[in-house]
Amino acid sequence: MIDPGTIALVSSSFLAVKKAISTAKDIEGCYRQISTWMDACYKVEKSHNKEKSRFSNRSVTEEALSTYVAAQNIKKQREELRLWFLSRNPQAWNDFL
């Protein structure tokens, strides 16, 4: 089961990334915020993949749906971050990965 605090951490850390992006002149200035966001994303996605493989009862289905929604939000955030990287440098996202 995923900790609701982790889902909240994804959202709050992405807001911190967006704030850092708006004030930073380069990607290196956002490193700490991006790292925190990525760690939280990893935890949510790991939990989602675990829950996807379980099918036995209603509470498991509800948990899988909850982690699915969180995983979809992460995809949207990742795309927004990717576009920001690309606006700085066409090769930046590939370098980052």
XYZ file of N, CA and C in Angstrom:
291
model
N 0.841 -1.183 0.000
C 0.000 0.000 0.000
C 0.888 1.248 0.000
N 0.494 2.186 -0.787
C 1.283 3.422 -0.884
C 0.885 4.390 0.225
N 1.860 5.012 0.761
C 1.641 6.005 1.810
C 1.051 7.268 1.191
N -0.088 7.754 1.695
C -0.674 8.984 1.141
C 0.298 10.169 1.212
N 1.193 10.135 2.181
C 2.187 11.194 2.283
C 3.129 11.213 1.095
N 3.395 10.043 0.536
C 4.271 9.964 -0.633
C 3.600 10.602 -1.847
N 2.301 10.339 -2.007
C 1.565 10.960 -3.107
C 1.564 12.479 -2.936
N 1.373 12.928 -1.706
C 1.401 14.368 -1.434
C 2.799 14.931 -1.702
N 3.826 14.143 -1.377
C 5.205 14.582 -1.613
C 5.471 14.772 -3.105
N 4.904 13.903 -3.939
C 5.065 14.056 -5.391
C 4.531 15.419 -5.827
N 3.315 15.734 -5.379
C 2.696 17.004 -5.779
C 3.466 18.206 -5.246
N 3.808 18.164 -3.967
C 4.489 19.316 -3.377
C 5.899 19.484 -3.930
N 6.584 18.378 -4.163
C 7.940 18.500 -4.698
C 7.914 18.969 -6.150
N 6.861 18.603 -6.912
C 6.778 19.106 -8.281
C 6.515 20.607 -8.279
N 5.704 21.077 -7.337
C 5.506 22.525 -7.218
C 6.825 23.221 -6.906
N 7.653 22.586 -6.071
C 8.972 23.151 -5.766
C 9.854 23.163 -7.014
N 9.749 22.118 -7.829
C 10.508 22.073 -9.083
C 10.072 23.221 -9.988
N 8.757 23.409 -10.130
C 8.264 24.488 -10.976
C 8.711 25.851 -10.477
N 8.728 26.037 -9.162
C 9.183 27.303 -8.590
C 10.675 27.498 -8.869
N 11.449 26.433 -8.683
C 12.888 26.517 -8.938
C 13.154 26.808 -10.414
N 12.371 26.185 -11.277
C 12.529 26.413 -12.722
C 12.267 27.876 -13.064
N 11.253 28.447 -12.431
C 10.914 29.834 -12.762
C 11.974 30.821 -12.295
N 12.765 30.443 -11.295
C 13.789 31.365 -10.786
C 15.209 30.983 -11.208
N 15.415 29.736 -11.602
C 16.762 29.282 -11.960
C 17.108 29.674 -13.389
N 18.357 29.922 -13.596
C 18.823 30.247 -14.929
C 19.300 28.996 -15.668
N 19.549 27.927 -14.928
C 20.003 26.696 -15.557
C 19.447 25.480 -14.810
N 19.594 24.334 -15.413
C 19.079 23.089 -14.872
C 19.764 22.731 -13.555
N 21.044 23.013 -13.448
C 21.784 22.675 -12.241
C 21.203 23.362 -11.005
N 20.584 24.514 -11.206
C 19.983 25.235 -10.090
C 18.735 24.564 -9.537
N 18.218 23.582 -10.244
C 16.993 22.876 -9.831
C 17.277 21.447 -9.380
N 18.534 21.082 -9.291
C 18.903 19.694 -9.048
C 18.234 19.100 -7.811
N 18.295 19.774 -6.686
C 17.768 19.230 -5.432
C 16.262 18.991 -5.520
N 15.536 19.941 -6.072
C 14.081 19.801 -6.179
C 13.704 18.672 -7.143
N 14.424 18.580 -8.254
C 14.152 17.519 -9.219
C 14.457 16.154 -8.602
N 15.531 16.058 -7.852
C 15.905 14.807 -7.206
C 14.837 14.353 -6.202
N 14.327 15.269 -5.397
C 13.268 14.937 -4.432
C 12.024 14.444 -5.157
N 11.647 15.142 -6.231
C 10.478 14.751 -7.008
C 10.671 13.366 -7.617
N 11.840 13.107 -8.189
C 12.096 11.818 -8.818
C 12.058 10.677 -7.805
N 12.591 10.890 -6.619
C 12.540 9.858 -5.577
C 11.098 9.524 -5.202
N 10.264 10.541 -5.044
C 8.855 10.320 -4.708
C 8.134 9.613 -5.860
N 8.435 9.998 -7.090
C 7.828 9.346 -8.265
C 8.181 7.867 -8.298
N 9.424 7.555 -8.012
C 9.867 6.166 -8.015
C 9.048 5.341 -7.020
N 8.840 5.878 -5.829
C 8.076 5.153 -4.808
C 6.640 4.907 -5.255
N 6.016 5.915 -5.841
C 4.635 5.773 -6.308
C 4.560 4.755 -7.447
N 5.452 4.866 -8.409
C 5.418 3.951 -9.552
C 5.720 2.519 -9.134
N 6.623 2.341 -8.197
C 6.941 1.004 -7.683
C 5.710 0.406 -7.009
N 5.030 1.188 -6.204
C 3.823 0.723 -5.532
C 2.727 0.401 -6.549
N 2.589 1.253 -7.551
C 1.568 1.025 -8.577
C 1.829 -0.290 -9.311
N 3.054 -0.537 -9.691
C 3.381 -1.777 -10.394
C 3.126 -3.003 -9.527
N 3.380 -2.882 -8.237
C 3.113 -3.976 -7.310
C 1.611 -4.231 -7.207
N 0.837 -3.179 -7.068
C -0.612 -3.315 -6.924
C -1.269 -3.802 -8.214
N -0.701 -3.459 -9.353
C -1.245 -3.899 -10.636
C -1.260 -5.416 -10.745
N -0.308 -6.063 -10.110
C -0.176 -7.507 -10.248
C -1.073 -8.284 -9.288
N -1.802 -7.594 -8.411
C -2.696 -8.253 -7.444
C -4.150 -8.049 -7.883
N -4.933 -9.132 -7.826
C -6.310 -9.051 -8.312
C -7.347 -9.612 -7.339
N -7.020 -9.925 -6.121
C -7.890 -10.743 -5.291
C -9.144 -10.092 -4.722
N -9.105 -8.865 -4.251
C -10.305 -8.317 -3.610
C -10.501 -6.832 -3.893
N -11.610 -6.307 -3.409
C -12.006 -4.916 -3.679
C -10.984 -3.911 -3.156
N -10.489 -4.105 -1.942
C -9.548 -3.124 -1.398
C -8.271 -3.059 -2.225
N -7.858 -4.186 -2.762
C -6.680 -4.203 -3.633
C -6.983 -3.427 -4.908
N -8.192 -3.599 -5.449
C -8.587 -2.867 -6.649
C -8.614 -1.367 -6.388
N -9.134 -0.979 -5.240
C -9.158 0.439 -4.884
C -7.743 0.995 -4.755
N -6.864 0.207 -4.149
C -5.472 0.638 -4.006
C -4.812 0.771 -5.377
N -5.085 -0.190 -6.259
C -4.512 -0.126 -7.605
C -5.009 1.114 -8.346
N -6.281 1.447 -8.174
C -6.830 2.634 -8.825
C -6.177 3.900 -8.271
N -5.993 3.926 -6.973
C -5.350 5.079 -6.344
C -3.927 5.276 -6.870
N -3.178 4.192 -6.946
C -1.805 4.323 -7.447
C -1.796 4.618 -8.939
N -2.811 4.148 -9.674
C -2.904 4.451 -11.103
C -3.070 5.955 -11.317
N -3.964 6.563 -10.549
C -4.194 8.006 -10.668
C -2.898 8.760 -10.357
N -2.211 8.349 -9.310
C -0.946 8.997 -8.953
C 0.082 8.818 -10.072
N 0.133 7.623 -10.650
C 1.082 7.362 -11.741
C 0.754 8.215 -12.965
N -0.525 8.422 -13.258
C -0.919 9.265 -14.388
C -0.511 10.720 -14.156
N -0.656 11.183 -12.920
C -0.223 12.553 -12.589
C 1.283 12.694 -12.779
N 2.019 11.675 -12.406
C 3.470 11.703 -12.582
C 3.823 11.793 -14.064
N 3.110 11.053 -14.910
C 3.373 11.117 -16.353
C 3.189 12.543 -16.877
N 2.128 13.203 -16.429
C 1.881 14.585 -16.861
C 2.996 15.507 -16.374
N 3.401 15.334 -15.129
C 4.467 16.167 -14.572
C 5.783 15.917 -15.302
N 6.067 14.643 -15.591
C 7.309 14.299 -16.285
C 7.345 14.943 -17.669
N 6.198 14.952 -18.352
C 6.147 15.571 -19.680
C 6.370 17.079 -19.573
N 5.790 17.712 -18.577
C 5.998 19.150 -18.386
C 7.471 19.448 -18.124
N 8.094 18.625 -17.297
C 9.519 18.806 -17.004
C 10.363 18.563 -18.255
N 9.999 17.534 -19.036
C 10.729 17.240 -20.275
C 10.674 18.430 -21.239
N 9.497 19.021 -21.373
C 9.354 20.179 -22.259
C 10.191 21.360 -21.779
N 10.276 21.536 -20.468
C 11.105 22.612 -19.938
C 12.573 22.361 -20.271
N 13.026 21.123 -20.066
C 14.416 20.787 -20.402
C 14.687 21.070 -21.876
N 13.762 20.635 -22.733
C 13.956 20.824 -24.171
C 13.954 22.289 -24.567
N 13.220 23.109 -23.825
C 13.221 24.541 -24.139
C 14.574 25.174 -23.816
N 15.307 24.571 -22.905
C 16.643 25.075 -22.548
C 17.713 24.607 -23.517
N 17.569 23.338 -23.929
C 18.586 22.727 -24.776
C 17.955 21.482 -25.398
N 17.946 21.356 -26.717
C 17.303 20.208 -27.356
C 17.843 18.840 -26.898
N 19.055 18.804 -26.415
C 19.661 17.546 -25.973
C 19.565 17.362 -24.452
N 19.075 18.357 -23.733
C 19.109 18.339 -22.266
C 18.365 17.166 -21.656
N 17.189 16.833 -22.169
C 16.408 15.731 -21.570
C 17.153 14.398 -21.711
N 17.707 14.148 -22.898
C 18.462 12.906 -23.094
C 19.704 12.874 -22.204
N 20.351 14.006 -22.051
C 21.507 14.072 -21.165
C 21.099 13.809 -19.727
N 19.954 14.333 -19.347
C 19.444 14.187 -17.989
C 19.152 12.721 -17.669
N 18.536 12.031 -18.636
C 18.199 10.634 -18.420
C 19.441 9.793 -18.412
